[in-house]
Tab-separated table of C-alpha atoms and ligand atoms in Angstrom:
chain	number	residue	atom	x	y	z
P	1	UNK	CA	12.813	-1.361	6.698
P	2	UNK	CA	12.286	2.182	5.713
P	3	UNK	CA	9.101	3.451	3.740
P	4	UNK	CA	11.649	4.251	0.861
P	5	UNK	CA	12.758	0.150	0.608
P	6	UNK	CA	9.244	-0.561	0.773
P	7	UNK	CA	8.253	1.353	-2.298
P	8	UNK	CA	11.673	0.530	-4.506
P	9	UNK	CA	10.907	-3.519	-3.721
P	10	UNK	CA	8.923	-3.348	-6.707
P	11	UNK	CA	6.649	-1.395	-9.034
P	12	UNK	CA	2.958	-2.436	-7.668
P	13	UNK	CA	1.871	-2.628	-3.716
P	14	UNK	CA	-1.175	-4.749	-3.707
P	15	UNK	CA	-3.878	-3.526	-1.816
P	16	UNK	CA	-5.468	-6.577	-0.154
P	17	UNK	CA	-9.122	-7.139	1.262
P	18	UNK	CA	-9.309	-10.361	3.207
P	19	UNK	CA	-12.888	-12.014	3.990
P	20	UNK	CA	-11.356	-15.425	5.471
P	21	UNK	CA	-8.465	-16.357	7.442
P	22	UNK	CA	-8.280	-19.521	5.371
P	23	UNK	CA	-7.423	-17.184	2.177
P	24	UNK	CA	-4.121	-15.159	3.759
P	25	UNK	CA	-1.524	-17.867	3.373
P	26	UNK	CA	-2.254	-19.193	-0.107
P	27	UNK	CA	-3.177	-15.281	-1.208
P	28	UNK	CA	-0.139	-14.305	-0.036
P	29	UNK	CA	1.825	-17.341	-1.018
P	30	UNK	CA	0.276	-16.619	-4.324
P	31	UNK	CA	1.323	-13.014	-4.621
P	32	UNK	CA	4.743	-13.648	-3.454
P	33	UNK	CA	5.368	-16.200	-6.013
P	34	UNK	CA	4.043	-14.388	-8.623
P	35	UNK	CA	7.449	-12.179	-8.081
P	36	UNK	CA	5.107	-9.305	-5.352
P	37	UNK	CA	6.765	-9.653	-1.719
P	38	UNK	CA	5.572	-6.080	-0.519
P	39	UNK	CA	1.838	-7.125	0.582
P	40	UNK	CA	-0.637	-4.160	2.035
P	41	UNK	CA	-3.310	-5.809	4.011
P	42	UNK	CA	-6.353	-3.572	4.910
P	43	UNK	CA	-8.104	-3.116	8.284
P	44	UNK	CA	-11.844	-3.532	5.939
P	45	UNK	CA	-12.687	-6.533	7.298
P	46	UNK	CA	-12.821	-8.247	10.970
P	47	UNK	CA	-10.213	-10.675	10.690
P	48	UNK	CA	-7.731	-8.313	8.938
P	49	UNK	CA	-5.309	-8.547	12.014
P	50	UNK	CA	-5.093	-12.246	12.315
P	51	UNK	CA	-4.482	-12.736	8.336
P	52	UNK	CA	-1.483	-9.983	9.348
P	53	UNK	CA	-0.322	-12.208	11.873
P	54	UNK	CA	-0.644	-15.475	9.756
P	55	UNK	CA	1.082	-14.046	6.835
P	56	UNK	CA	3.486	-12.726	8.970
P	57	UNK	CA	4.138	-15.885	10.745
P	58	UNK	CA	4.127	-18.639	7.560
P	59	UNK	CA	4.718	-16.720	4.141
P	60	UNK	CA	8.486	-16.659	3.827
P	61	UNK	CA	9.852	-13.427	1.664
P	62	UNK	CA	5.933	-11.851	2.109
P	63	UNK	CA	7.153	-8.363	3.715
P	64	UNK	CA	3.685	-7.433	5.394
P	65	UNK	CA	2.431	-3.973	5.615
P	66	UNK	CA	-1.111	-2.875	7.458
P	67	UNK	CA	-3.637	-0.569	5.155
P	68	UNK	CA	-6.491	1.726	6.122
P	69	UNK	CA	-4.944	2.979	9.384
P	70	UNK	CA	-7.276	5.467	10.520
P	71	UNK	CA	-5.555	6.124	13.893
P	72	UNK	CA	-2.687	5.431	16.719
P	73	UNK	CA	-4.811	2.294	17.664
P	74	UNK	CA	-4.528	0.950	14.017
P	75	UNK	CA	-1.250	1.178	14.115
P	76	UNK	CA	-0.398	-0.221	17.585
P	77	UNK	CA	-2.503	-3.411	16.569
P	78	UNK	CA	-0.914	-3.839	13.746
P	79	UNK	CA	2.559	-3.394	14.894
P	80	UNK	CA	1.697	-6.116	17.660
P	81	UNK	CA	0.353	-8.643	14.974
P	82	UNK	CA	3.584	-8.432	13.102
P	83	UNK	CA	2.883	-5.514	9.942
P	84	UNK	CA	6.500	-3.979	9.178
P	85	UNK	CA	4.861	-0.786	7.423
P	86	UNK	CA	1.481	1.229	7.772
P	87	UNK	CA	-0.537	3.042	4.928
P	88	UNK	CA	-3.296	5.406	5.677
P	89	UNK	CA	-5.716	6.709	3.666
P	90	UNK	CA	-5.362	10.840	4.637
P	91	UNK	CA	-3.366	12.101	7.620
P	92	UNK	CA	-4.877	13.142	11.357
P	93	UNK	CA	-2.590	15.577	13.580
P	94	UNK	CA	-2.940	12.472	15.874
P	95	UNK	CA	-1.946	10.117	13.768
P	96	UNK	CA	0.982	11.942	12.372
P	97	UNK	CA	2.022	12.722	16.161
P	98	UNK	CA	2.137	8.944	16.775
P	99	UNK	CA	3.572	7.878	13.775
P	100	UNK	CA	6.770	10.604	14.024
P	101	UNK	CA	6.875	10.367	17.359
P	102	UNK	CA	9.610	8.033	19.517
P	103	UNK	CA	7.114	5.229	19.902
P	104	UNK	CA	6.450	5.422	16.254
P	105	UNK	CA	5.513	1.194	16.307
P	106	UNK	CA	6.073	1.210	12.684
P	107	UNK	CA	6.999	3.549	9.609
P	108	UNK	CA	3.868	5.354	8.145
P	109	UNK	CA	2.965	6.013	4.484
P	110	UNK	CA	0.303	8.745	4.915
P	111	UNK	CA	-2.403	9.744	2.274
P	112	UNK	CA	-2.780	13.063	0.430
P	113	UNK	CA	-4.365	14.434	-2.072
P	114	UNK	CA	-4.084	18.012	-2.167
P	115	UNK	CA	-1.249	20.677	-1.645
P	116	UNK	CA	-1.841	21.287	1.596
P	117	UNK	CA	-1.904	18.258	2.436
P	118	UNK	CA	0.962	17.411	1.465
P	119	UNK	CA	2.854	20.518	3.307
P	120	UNK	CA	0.936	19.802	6.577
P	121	UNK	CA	2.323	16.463	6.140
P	122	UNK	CA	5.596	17.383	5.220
P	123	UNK	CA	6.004	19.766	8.138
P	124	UNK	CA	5.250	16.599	10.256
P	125	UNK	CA	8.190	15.095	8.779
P	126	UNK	CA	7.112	12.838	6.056
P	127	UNK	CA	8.385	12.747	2.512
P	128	UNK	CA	6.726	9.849	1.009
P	129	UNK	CA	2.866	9.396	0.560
P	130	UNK	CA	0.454	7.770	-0.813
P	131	UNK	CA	-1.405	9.756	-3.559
P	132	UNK	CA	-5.281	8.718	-3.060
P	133	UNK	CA	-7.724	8.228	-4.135
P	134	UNK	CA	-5.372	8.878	-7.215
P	135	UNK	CA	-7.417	8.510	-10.320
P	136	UNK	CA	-10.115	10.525	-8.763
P	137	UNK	CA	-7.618	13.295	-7.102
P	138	UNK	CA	-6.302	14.263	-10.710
P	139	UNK	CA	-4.253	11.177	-11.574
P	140	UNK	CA	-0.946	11.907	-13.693
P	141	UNK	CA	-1.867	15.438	-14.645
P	142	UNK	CA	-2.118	16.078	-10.533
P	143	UNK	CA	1.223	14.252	-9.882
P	144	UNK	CA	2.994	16.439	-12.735
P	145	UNK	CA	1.935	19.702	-11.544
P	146	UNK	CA	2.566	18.823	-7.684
P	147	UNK	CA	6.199	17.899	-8.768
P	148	UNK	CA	6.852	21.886	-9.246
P	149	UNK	CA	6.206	22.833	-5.783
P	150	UNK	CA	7.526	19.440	-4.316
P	151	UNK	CA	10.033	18.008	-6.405
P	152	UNK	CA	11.445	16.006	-3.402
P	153	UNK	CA	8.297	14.262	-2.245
P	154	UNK	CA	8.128	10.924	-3.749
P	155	UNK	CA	4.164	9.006	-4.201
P	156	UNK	CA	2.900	5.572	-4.811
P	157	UNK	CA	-0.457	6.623	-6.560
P	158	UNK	CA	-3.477	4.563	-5.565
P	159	UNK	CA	-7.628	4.361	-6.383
P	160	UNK	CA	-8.484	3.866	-9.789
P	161	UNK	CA	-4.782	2.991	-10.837
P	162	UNK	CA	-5.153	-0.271	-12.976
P	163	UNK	CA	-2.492	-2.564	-15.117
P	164	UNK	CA	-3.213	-0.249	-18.189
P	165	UNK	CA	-2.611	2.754	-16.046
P	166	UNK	CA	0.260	1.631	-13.435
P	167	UNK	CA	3.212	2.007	-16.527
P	168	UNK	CA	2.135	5.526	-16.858
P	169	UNK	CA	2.087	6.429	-13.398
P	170	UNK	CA	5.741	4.822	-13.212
P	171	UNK	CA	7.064	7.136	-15.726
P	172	UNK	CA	6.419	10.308	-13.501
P	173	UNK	CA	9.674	11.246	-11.605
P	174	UNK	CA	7.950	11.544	-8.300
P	175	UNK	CA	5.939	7.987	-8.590
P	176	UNK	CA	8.346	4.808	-6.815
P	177	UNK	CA	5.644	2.694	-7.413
P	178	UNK	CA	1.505	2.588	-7.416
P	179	UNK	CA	-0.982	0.709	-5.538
P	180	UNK	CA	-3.964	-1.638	-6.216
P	181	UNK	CA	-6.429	-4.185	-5.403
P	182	UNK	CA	-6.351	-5.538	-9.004
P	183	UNK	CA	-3.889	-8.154	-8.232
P	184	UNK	CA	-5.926	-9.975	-5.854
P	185	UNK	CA	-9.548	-9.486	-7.237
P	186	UNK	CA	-12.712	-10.308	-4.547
P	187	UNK	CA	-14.248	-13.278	-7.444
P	188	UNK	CA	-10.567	-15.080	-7.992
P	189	UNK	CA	-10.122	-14.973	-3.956
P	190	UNK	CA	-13.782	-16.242	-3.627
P	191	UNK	CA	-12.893	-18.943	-6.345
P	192	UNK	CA	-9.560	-19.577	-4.538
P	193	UNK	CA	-8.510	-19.414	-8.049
P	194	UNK	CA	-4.577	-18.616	-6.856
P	195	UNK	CA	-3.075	-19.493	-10.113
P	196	UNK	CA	-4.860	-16.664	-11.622
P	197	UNK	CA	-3.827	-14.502	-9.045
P	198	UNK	CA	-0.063	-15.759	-8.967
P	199	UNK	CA	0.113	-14.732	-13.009
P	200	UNK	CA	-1.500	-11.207	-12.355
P	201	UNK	CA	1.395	-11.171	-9.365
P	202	UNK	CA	3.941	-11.841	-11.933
P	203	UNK	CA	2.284	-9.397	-15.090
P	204	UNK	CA	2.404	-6.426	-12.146
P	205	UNK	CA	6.475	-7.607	-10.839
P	206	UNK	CA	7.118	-7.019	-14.416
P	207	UNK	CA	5.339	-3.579	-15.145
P	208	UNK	CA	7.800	-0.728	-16.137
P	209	UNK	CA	7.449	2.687	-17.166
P	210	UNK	CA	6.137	3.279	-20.353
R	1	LIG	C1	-6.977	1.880	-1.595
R	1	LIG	O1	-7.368	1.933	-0.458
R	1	LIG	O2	-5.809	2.107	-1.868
R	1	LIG	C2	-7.978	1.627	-2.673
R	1	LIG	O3	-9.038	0.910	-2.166
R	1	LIG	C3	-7.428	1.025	-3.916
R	1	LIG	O4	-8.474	0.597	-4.662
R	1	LIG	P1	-8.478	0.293	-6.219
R	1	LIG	O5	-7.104	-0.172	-6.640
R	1	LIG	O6	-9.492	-0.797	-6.353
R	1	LIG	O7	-8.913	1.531	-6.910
């Protein structure tokens, strides 16, 4: 899959934070049947990699990405547990080497937040990013003006982006989709409340642009 499938499979990435390995199947399971397959699981916590793996593995239709890559290592490790995409929060010369380069491991949607930024990043190749920390980094009125200059680079906005926000975001011409943690918040995946989290799944599969 390319980074451009993975941001048209639907209008909110889920930015997930998992504490126990006994929470990735039925959070994912939950997610997925709330209408979210595209699933962005962070490297925040130590067992990050073998929730990747499990999800991977057992949660049919889940299309499992790897968040917070910092570096080549990240990525590696991730690509060996079974992610299909990589988000990172900013962009290293390192990173960007690795991720372009012929031994890629897997397709990269780098962080900016800033104009140059963005055309260091292009000039490494990429054309989609994510936009973080995206409330903080000027939210719409950033995303607007950056269209000018670079009208072909396409975003999925993330950090402060909520469900009252998201439709918004959508309606910018440079925005494919936006990211969160909202869907899956820490007290309903404490609570193993997954019903709750299944309906946010489905209010988010059903966000448009307002
Ligand atoms: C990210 O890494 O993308 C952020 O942690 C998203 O966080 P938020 O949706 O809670 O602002």
């Amino acid at each position: 899959m390319q980074i451009i499938d993975i941001l048209k499979a639907g209008p909110v990435m889920p930015v997930l934070r998992i504490e126990k390995l006994e929470d990735a199947v039925p959070l994912a399971s939950a997610l997925v049947e709330g209408g979210i397959n595209v699933l962005e699981i962070t490297l925040r916590t130590p067992i990050a990699l073998e929730a990747i793996q499990l999800i991977a593995e057992e949660v049919e239709d889940a299309v499992v990405g790897v968040g917070t890559v910092l570096n080549s290592d990240d990525l590696k490790r991730a690509a060996d547990a079974g992610a299909v995409f990589a988000v990172s929060p900013g962009l290293t010369d390192a990173l960007a080497q690795t991720a372009a380069g012929e031994h890629a491991f897997l397709p990269l949607l780098p962080g900016v937040s800033t104009s140059s930024e963005l055309m260091r990043a292009c000039d490494a190749g990429f054309s989609h990013f994510k936009f973080f920390p995206a409330d903080a980094a000027g939210g719409r009125a950033m995303l607007k003006s950056l269209y000018g200059p670079f009208a072909d680079c396409v975003f999925c906005p993330t950090g402060g982006v909520t469900v009252e926000t998201a439709p918004d975001y959508l309606a910018l011409p440079n925005v494919a989709c936006v990211g969160g943690t909202w869907l899956a918040p820490a007290d309903a995946i404490a609570d193993k409340d997954w019903a709750h989290i299944r309906s946010l799944a489905q209010v988010a599969a059903g966000l448009t642009p307002r």
